[in-house]
Amino acid sequence: MAEIKNVLVPDIGGFKGVEVIEVGVKAGEQVSAEQTLITLETDKATMDVPAPFDGVVKELKIKVGDKVSEGDLIALVEASAGAAPAASAPAASAAPAPVAAAPVAAPAPAPVAAPAPAPAVASTGGKAHASPSIRRFARELGVDLTRVQGSAEKGRITKEDVQNFVKQSLAGGGASNNGGGSLPGLLPWPEVDFAKFGEIESKPLSRIKKISGANLHRNWVMIPHVTQFEEADISEMEAFRKQLNGEYAKQGIKITPLAFMLKAVAVTLKHFPDFNASLDANGENLVLKKYIHIGVAVDTPDGLMVPVIRDVDQKGIAQLAQELMEVSARARDKKITAADMQGGCFTISSLGGIGGTSFTPIINAPEVAILGVSRSSMKPVWKDGEFVPRLMLPLSLSYDHRVIDGAAGARFTTYLAHVLADVRRMAV
Ligand code: CAO
């Protein structure tokens, strides 16, 4: 037959007359060992008192506001058949002998204001008034309790308050920012009345900007980016490019450094297959692609578009140059279709025609790397005991650090720089 046992206030570090600030169970409720029965608060600390075994609460002998000391009766609990005592509690003894349950924080209760081992975005210290179990719950969800409004007595935060805060955040309320959606634990987006400081004009974002912005935001937040910088000596490549440009001008083909970049990247991807890959949806496998399709970021008046050039490894420089001209013209004329932008394995973002020395491009998920190309310039390079003027091209490779190690990132850019320095390697 099931026994009814007295559950008593355990050793609470010698404190007397400690206030009950929360009763976590009701009469008739099934409880499991370690589940919080009540929460006590001294002026220095709060502590949860867990159930010592599985069972059903028959009668509660305590209510919020009561002052208790070690040995006071909390509840009568009918132990479930074969119920094992909680790991942290002494074994339950038969009724009517008292059964003591050890507090989770015993023997040294943690002070409420002590910094909690919180995730990076959460800070559950400060003045928030909440029990340890609620603090733990908030920490698990990454919620900053100082931003949660407590609905219980004296502004104490309950589990429902934390749940409501999370629901509100996910719905875009409360902690929302201008980008729509929000991350729990971040400060709200600043709302500034700009007109107070001078004349303003409001201009809606284009459809492309809104779509690419949402993608960039997700990729920036979800992918651990590292950017590796390198410089390639393209002096010889440039001479060859100018020669080719002269030859192809009559056919209306303009060969920019980007056509060479496409070819050099394709050769490098063949050498480093992990860069020509994507993580699968559950993040457990790397999907290696046997084709080499490369996206090219094109700046259009309405925003950024990334059409994909297919089978780059199988095409020559002149053909790549022609395709580049064709897709960038179509992108600027708004004639690019969704299909034109699908299937890319890697992206090149070239700002070389504009300027700059380096930048940190954002990876185009689910790809694992992107190459930023900046403007080449003549630089003195130390060679055979003297400085010689060489045309140097700055490269910035951002990669997904979940997939690519730093050493592999540096090997990739070094290899790419070698290929660009000696274009004969493109044929190898
Ligand atoms: N260094 C020096 N000069 C360069 C260069 C480089 N790395 N890259 C291009 N140039 C030169 C070209 O040779 C060309 O010179 P001329 O006019 O004297 O012949 C000039 O700059 C303009 O080139 P371009 O921009 O028209 O052509 P491209 O093939 O280099 O680039 C395209 C095509 C579509 C990629 C480009 O026009 C573009 O839109 N770039 C912006 C991409 C972008 O916005 N990226 C940021 C995305 S956010 O991550």
XYZ file of C-alpha atoms and ligand atoms in Angstrom:
477
model
C 0.000 0.000 0.000
C 1.243 3.519 -0.791
C 2.527 5.379 2.241
C 1.889 9.015 3.042
C 5.037 10.746 4.208
C 5.738 14.081 5.823
C 8.069 16.243 3.778
C 9.942 18.682 5.991
C 12.065 21.768 5.461
C 15.632 20.459 5.214
C 18.842 21.967 6.553
C 18.811 25.496 5.155
C 22.136 26.576 6.501
C 20.928 27.504 9.940
C 18.528 30.224 8.757
C 15.354 30.620 10.867
C 11.981 32.098 9.912
C 12.754 32.116 6.169
C 9.981 33.417 3.925
C 8.233 31.103 1.461
C 8.116 33.124 -1.778
C 6.753 30.474 -4.075
C 4.771 27.258 -3.781
C 5.392 25.314 -6.960
C 2.829 22.526 -6.489
C -0.840 22.077 -5.663
C -2.665 19.500 -3.542
C -3.518 16.503 -5.712
C -0.575 17.150 -8.063
C 1.794 14.374 -9.150
C 5.390 15.368 -8.419
C 8.653 13.760 -9.336
C 11.832 13.562 -7.288
C 13.865 16.808 -7.587
C 10.849 18.837 -8.733
C 10.693 22.122 -6.825
C 8.048 22.084 -4.073
C 8.650 25.512 -2.567
C 11.102 28.381 -2.892
C 12.488 30.135 0.166
C 14.088 33.545 0.313
C 16.311 35.111 2.941
C 17.594 38.658 2.554
C 20.733 37.129 0.992
C 19.626 34.171 -1.113
C 16.780 32.197 -2.592
C 16.692 28.409 -2.671
C 14.461 25.729 -4.083
C 13.325 22.836 -1.906
C 12.842 19.798 -4.131
C 10.593 16.777 -3.638
C 12.604 13.928 -2.115
C 10.771 11.222 -4.098
C 8.063 10.659 -6.735
C 4.521 10.865 -5.404
C 1.226 12.736 -5.140
C 0.870 15.834 -2.954
C -1.954 14.978 -0.543
C -1.964 18.115 1.518
C 0.065 21.334 1.500
C 0.959 22.672 4.906
C 2.595 25.855 3.713
C 1.568 28.939 1.734
C 3.369 31.916 0.202
C 4.397 34.370 2.928
C 4.842 31.750 5.678
C 8.095 31.875 7.628
C 9.758 28.476 8.029
C 12.804 26.866 9.646
C 14.472 23.463 9.373
C 12.087 20.633 10.315
C 8.820 22.504 9.564
C 6.235 20.464 7.687
C 5.852 21.372 3.997
C 3.410 18.755 2.730
C 2.025 15.272 3.032
C 3.075 13.311 -0.020
C 1.922 9.850 -0.998
C 4.983 8.075 -2.336
C 4.524 6.303 -5.666
C 5.018 2.545 -5.480
C 8.737 1.803 -5.770
C 9.575 5.528 -5.849
C 13.304 6.098 -5.683
C 14.506 8.937 -3.496
C 15.934 12.005 -5.238
C 19.671 11.923 -5.756
C 20.172 14.969 -3.606
C 17.747 13.946 -0.862
C 18.231 11.637 2.083
C 16.160 8.440 1.891
C 12.527 8.928 2.896
C 11.483 7.286 6.112
C 8.047 5.890 6.873
C 5.252 8.126 8.178
C 4.799 9.626 10.650
C 8.565 10.029 11.026
C 9.716 13.244 9.325
C 11.199 13.005 5.882
C 13.779 15.620 5.062
C 14.518 16.913 1.580
C 17.750 18.715 0.899
C 17.543 22.079 -0.897
C 19.111 22.140 -4.312
C 21.460 24.953 -3.298
C 22.453 23.382 0.065
C 24.689 23.573 1.929
C 25.737 27.036 0.723
C 22.799 28.793 -0.949
C 23.868 31.012 -3.854
C 23.146 34.720 -3.429
C 20.443 36.034 -5.750
C 22.669 38.754 -7.216
C 25.555 36.385 -7.929
C 26.362 36.224 -11.631
C 24.730 33.147 -13.108
C 26.487 30.913 -15.672
C 24.377 32.474 -18.380
C 24.671 32.162 -22.161
C 26.396 35.019 -23.935
C 23.201 36.906 -24.681
C 21.605 36.535 -21.278
C 22.234 38.262 -18.012
C 20.139 36.864 -15.216
C 21.876 38.702 -12.402
C 20.877 42.237 -11.527
C 17.688 43.149 -9.700
C 15.292 40.619 -11.237
C 13.253 38.955 -8.506
C 12.977 35.266 -9.365
C 13.579 31.890 -7.781
C 16.548 29.706 -8.768
C 14.294 27.406 -10.795
C 12.947 30.349 -12.784
C 16.490 31.664 -13.245
C 17.559 28.249 -14.518
C 14.548 28.130 -16.854
C 15.341 31.635 -18.153
C 19.004 30.740 -18.648
C 18.035 27.671 -20.689
C 15.986 29.900 -23.004
C 18.602 32.683 -23.107
C 16.200 35.170 -21.534
C 17.544 38.224 -19.721
C 15.375 38.341 -16.582
C 16.065 42.025 -15.992
C 13.833 42.642 -19.028
C 10.942 40.466 -17.832
C 8.058 42.060 -15.958
C 7.187 39.986 -12.865
C 3.469 39.436 -12.328
C 3.559 37.858 -8.856
C 3.701 39.498 -5.444
C 6.453 42.141 -5.082
C 7.105 41.909 -8.850
C 8.432 38.362 -8.595
C 8.898 36.676 -11.977
C 6.996 33.433 -12.589
C 7.516 30.716 -15.191
C 4.518 32.092 -17.137
C 6.133 35.561 -17.211
C 9.243 34.061 -18.844
C 7.148 32.038 -21.301
C 5.095 35.111 -22.236
C 8.274 37.129 -22.746
C 9.640 34.515 -25.152
C 6.326 34.303 -27.042
C 6.245 38.085 -27.380
C 9.850 38.215 -28.568
C 9.266 35.542 -31.195
C 6.177 37.360 -32.407
C 8.336 40.438 -32.948
C 6.963 42.385 -29.996
C 8.829 43.560 -26.920
C 12.443 43.176 -27.929
C 11.771 43.622 -31.638
C 14.146 45.457 -33.936
C 13.792 47.224 -37.240
C 14.700 44.116 -39.205
C 11.524 42.315 -38.074
C 11.927 39.410 -35.642
C 14.315 39.591 -32.739
C 16.724 37.667 -30.570
C 15.678 37.167 -26.961
C 18.150 38.817 -24.648
C 19.081 41.681 -26.974
C 18.281 45.274 -26.155
C 15.291 46.685 -28.041
C 16.082 48.482 -31.292
C 16.530 52.210 -30.513
C 13.516 54.245 -31.557
C 14.723 57.717 -32.439
C 12.678 60.644 -33.652
C 15.244 61.678 -36.292
C 13.120 64.677 -37.343
C 13.910 66.258 -33.989
C 17.470 66.834 -35.164
C 16.907 68.112 -38.707
C 15.047 67.550 -41.964
C 14.553 63.920 -43.014
C 12.927 61.887 -45.797
C 11.704 58.300 -45.590
C 12.439 55.955 -48.512
C 11.044 52.397 -48.607
C 13.551 49.552 -49.080
C 13.325 47.870 -52.483
C 11.893 44.356 -52.702
C 15.343 42.945 -53.554
C 16.920 44.730 -50.584
C 14.263 43.333 -48.257
C 14.767 39.767 -49.513
C 18.564 39.896 -49.618
C 18.625 41.742 -46.281
C 16.690 38.966 -44.546
C 19.041 36.347 -46.042
C 22.174 38.297 -45.124
C 20.869 38.777 -41.596
C 20.230 35.060 -41.121
C 23.621 34.115 -42.600
C 25.462 36.670 -40.480
C 23.782 35.489 -37.282
C 23.873 31.730 -37.935
C 27.253 31.156 -39.582
C 30.456 31.570 -37.562
C 32.423 33.621 -40.107
C 36.181 33.971 -40.315
C 37.763 36.119 -43.025
C 41.211 35.255 -44.371
C 43.102 37.957 -46.302
C 45.688 37.419 -49.042
C 47.363 39.341 -51.846
C 47.984 37.827 -55.267
C 50.653 39.093 -57.632
C 48.650 39.493 -60.864
C 51.298 41.388 -62.857
C 51.619 38.630 -65.455
C 47.919 37.856 -65.459
C 47.170 41.515 -66.150
C 49.530 41.599 -69.124
C 47.851 38.491 -70.541
C 44.393 39.940 -69.835
C 45.203 43.130 -71.763
C 46.468 41.060 -74.672
C 43.312 38.947 -74.697
C 41.146 42.029 -74.377
C 42.702 43.405 -77.567
C 42.034 40.131 -79.371
C 38.411 39.797 -78.238
C 37.394 43.465 -78.530
C 36.146 42.962 -82.105
C 33.764 40.276 -80.831
C 32.437 42.731 -78.254
C 33.839 40.726 -75.319
C 35.433 42.662 -72.485
C 37.702 40.537 -70.341
C 37.894 41.906 -66.798
C 39.981 40.407 -63.967
C 36.771 38.733 -62.756
C 36.795 36.193 -65.611
C 40.257 35.087 -64.466
C 39.043 35.025 -60.865
C 36.206 32.668 -61.799
C 38.590 30.275 -63.529
C 41.216 30.442 -60.753
C 38.547 29.829 -58.076
C 37.202 26.816 -60.007
C 40.714 25.312 -60.151
C 41.190 25.983 -56.428
C 37.789 24.481 -55.528
C 38.778 21.276 -57.350
C 41.862 21.161 -55.167
C 39.897 21.867 -51.947
C 36.584 19.993 -52.317
C 35.381 20.935 -48.804
C 34.943 24.494 -50.080
C 32.713 23.225 -52.910
C 30.200 21.856 -50.424
C 27.239 22.585 -48.137
C 26.190 21.394 -44.729
C 22.991 19.362 -44.952
C 19.855 20.625 -43.200
C 20.589 18.934 -39.869
C 24.218 20.067 -39.934
C 25.596 16.535 -39.604
C 26.965 15.871 -43.098
C 28.939 17.811 -45.631
C 27.437 17.496 -49.107
C 30.318 17.570 -51.615
C 29.365 18.740 -55.104
C 30.900 17.230 -58.206
C 29.987 20.286 -60.291
C 31.410 23.793 -59.990
C 28.773 26.521 -60.307
C 29.876 29.934 -59.033
C 27.610 32.839 -58.067
C 28.689 36.390 -58.857
C 27.392 39.290 -56.777
C 26.025 41.986 -59.105
C 25.291 45.479 -57.910
C 22.008 46.729 -59.409
C 20.154 50.007 -58.737
C 17.566 47.992 -56.759
C 20.059 45.992 -54.715
C 22.314 42.987 -54.799
C 21.629 39.944 -57.041
C 23.702 36.778 -57.317
C 23.276 35.013 -60.691
C 25.140 31.719 -61.029
C 27.629 30.824 -63.783
C 27.494 27.064 -64.408
C 30.297 24.555 -64.907
C 33.000 27.205 -64.601
C 35.722 24.541 -64.581
C 34.712 23.473 -68.096
C 34.787 26.935 -69.685
C 37.554 29.156 -71.041
C 38.313 32.742 -69.959
C 36.682 34.341 -73.023
C 33.465 32.363 -72.591
C 33.368 33.223 -68.863
C 33.902 36.909 -69.681
C 31.028 36.795 -72.171
C 28.704 35.084 -69.707
C 29.655 37.605 -67.027
C 28.729 40.497 -69.307
C 25.490 38.796 -70.210
C 24.335 37.972 -66.640
C 25.315 41.336 -65.211
C 23.400 43.100 -68.009
C 20.361 40.888 -67.370
C 20.601 41.523 -63.613
C 20.676 45.273 -64.153
C 17.725 45.016 -66.573
C 15.782 43.001 -63.949
C 15.671 39.987 -66.257
C 17.304 37.509 -63.896
C 15.002 34.657 -62.864
C 14.978 32.728 -59.578
C 16.407 29.712 -61.460
C 19.389 31.848 -62.602
C 20.290 32.360 -58.956
C 20.013 28.741 -57.820
C 22.532 25.924 -57.563
C 25.642 27.954 -56.695
C 28.502 26.245 -54.834
C 30.585 29.313 -54.010
C 30.243 33.078 -54.517
C 32.605 35.799 -55.713
C 31.885 39.365 -54.726
C 34.098 41.751 -56.679
C 34.362 45.369 -55.673
C 37.555 45.715 -57.697
C 35.910 47.990 -60.257
C 34.966 50.390 -57.476
C 37.834 50.456 -54.962
C 38.830 49.527 -51.438
C 41.655 47.437 -50.032
C 39.726 44.586 -48.361
C 36.314 43.740 -46.876
C 34.563 40.914 -45.038
C 31.885 39.396 -47.314
C 28.939 37.496 -45.810
C 28.625 33.835 -46.821
C 25.728 33.014 -49.143
C 24.143 30.052 -47.279
C 24.100 27.111 -47.701
C 27.503 27.672 -49.317
C 30.483 27.511 -46.966
C 32.705 30.247 -48.356
C 32.721 33.465 -50.365
C 35.590 35.360 -51.971
C 35.756 39.144 -51.815
C 37.959 40.800 -54.445
C 39.166 44.370 -54.001
C 40.992 46.758 -56.330
C 44.461 45.810 -57.489
C 47.280 48.313 -57.078
C 50.998 48.611 -57.781
C 53.097 47.864 -54.723
C 56.792 47.535 -54.010
C 57.499 43.837 -53.460
C 60.835 42.580 -52.075
C 62.234 40.165 -54.669
C 65.786 38.871 -55.158
C 67.309 41.508 -52.880
C 65.438 44.536 -54.231
C 62.011 46.139 -54.304
C 60.191 45.622 -57.590
C 56.835 47.150 -58.632
C 54.178 44.434 -58.849
C 50.416 44.582 -59.395
C 48.867 43.127 -56.235
C 45.242 41.978 -55.957
C 43.666 41.922 -52.457
C 41.565 38.839 -51.690
C 39.224 38.360 -48.695
C 37.889 34.850 -48.154
C 35.094 34.450 -45.588
C 34.457 30.838 -44.608
C 32.122 28.905 -42.320
C 34.297 27.890 -39.390
C 32.014 24.937 -38.599
C 33.200 23.356 -41.840
C 36.582 24.918 -42.570
C 39.545 25.224 -40.224
C 41.791 28.277 -40.200
C 44.683 26.319 -41.730
C 42.482 25.155 -44.630
C 41.282 28.742 -45.139
C 44.866 29.990 -45.403
C 45.856 27.092 -47.701
C 42.937 27.908 -49.998
C 43.872 31.592 -50.395
C 47.588 30.754 -50.781
C 46.813 28.246 -53.527
C 44.430 30.680 -55.229
C 47.112 33.386 -55.149
C 49.587 30.954 -56.789
C 47.136 30.180 -59.569
C 46.523 33.884 -60.194
C 50.257 34.615 -60.135
C 50.878 31.991 -62.802
C 47.833 31.549 -65.021
C 49.382 28.448 -66.640
C 48.241 26.657 -63.483
C 44.642 27.176 -64.623
C 45.290 24.624 -67.315
C 46.804 22.037 -64.965
N 41.196 45.620 -59.648
C 41.345 46.654 -60.512
N 40.467 46.920 -61.484
C 39.420 46.104 -61.611
C 39.210 45.019 -60.762
C 40.162 44.787 -59.755
N 40.039 43.772 -58.900
N 38.068 44.412 -61.123
C 37.569 45.086 -62.152
N 38.375 46.110 -62.454
C 38.219 47.088 -63.509
C 37.768 46.422 -64.792
O 38.853 45.915 -65.506
C 37.085 47.556 -65.467
O 38.086 48.418 -65.973
P 37.895 49.250 -67.348
O 36.571 49.899 -67.288
O 39.052 50.188 -67.359
O 37.986 48.249 -68.443
C 36.424 48.298 -64.322
O 37.153 47.921 -63.148
C 34.967 48.018 -64.138
O 34.736 46.626 -64.082
P 33.252 46.073 -63.921
O 32.804 46.255 -62.545
O 32.405 46.668 -64.977
O 33.396 44.552 -64.318
P 33.741 43.300 -63.405
O 33.790 42.150 -64.338
O 34.931 43.524 -62.590
O 32.493 43.128 -62.441
C 30.265 42.895 -61.747
C 31.236 42.797 -62.923
C 28.873 42.600 -62.246
C 30.622 41.894 -60.678
C 30.371 44.304 -61.143
O 29.947 45.240 -62.080
C 29.614 44.484 -59.867
O 28.392 44.612 -59.853
N 30.326 44.550 -58.768
C 29.748 44.818 -57.446
C 29.520 43.543 -56.682
C 29.027 43.867 -55.299
O 28.209 44.758 -55.085
N 29.548 43.185 -54.320
C 29.267 43.447 -52.958
C 28.311 42.461 -52.453
S 28.171 42.554 -50.745
O 29.032 41.296 -50.280
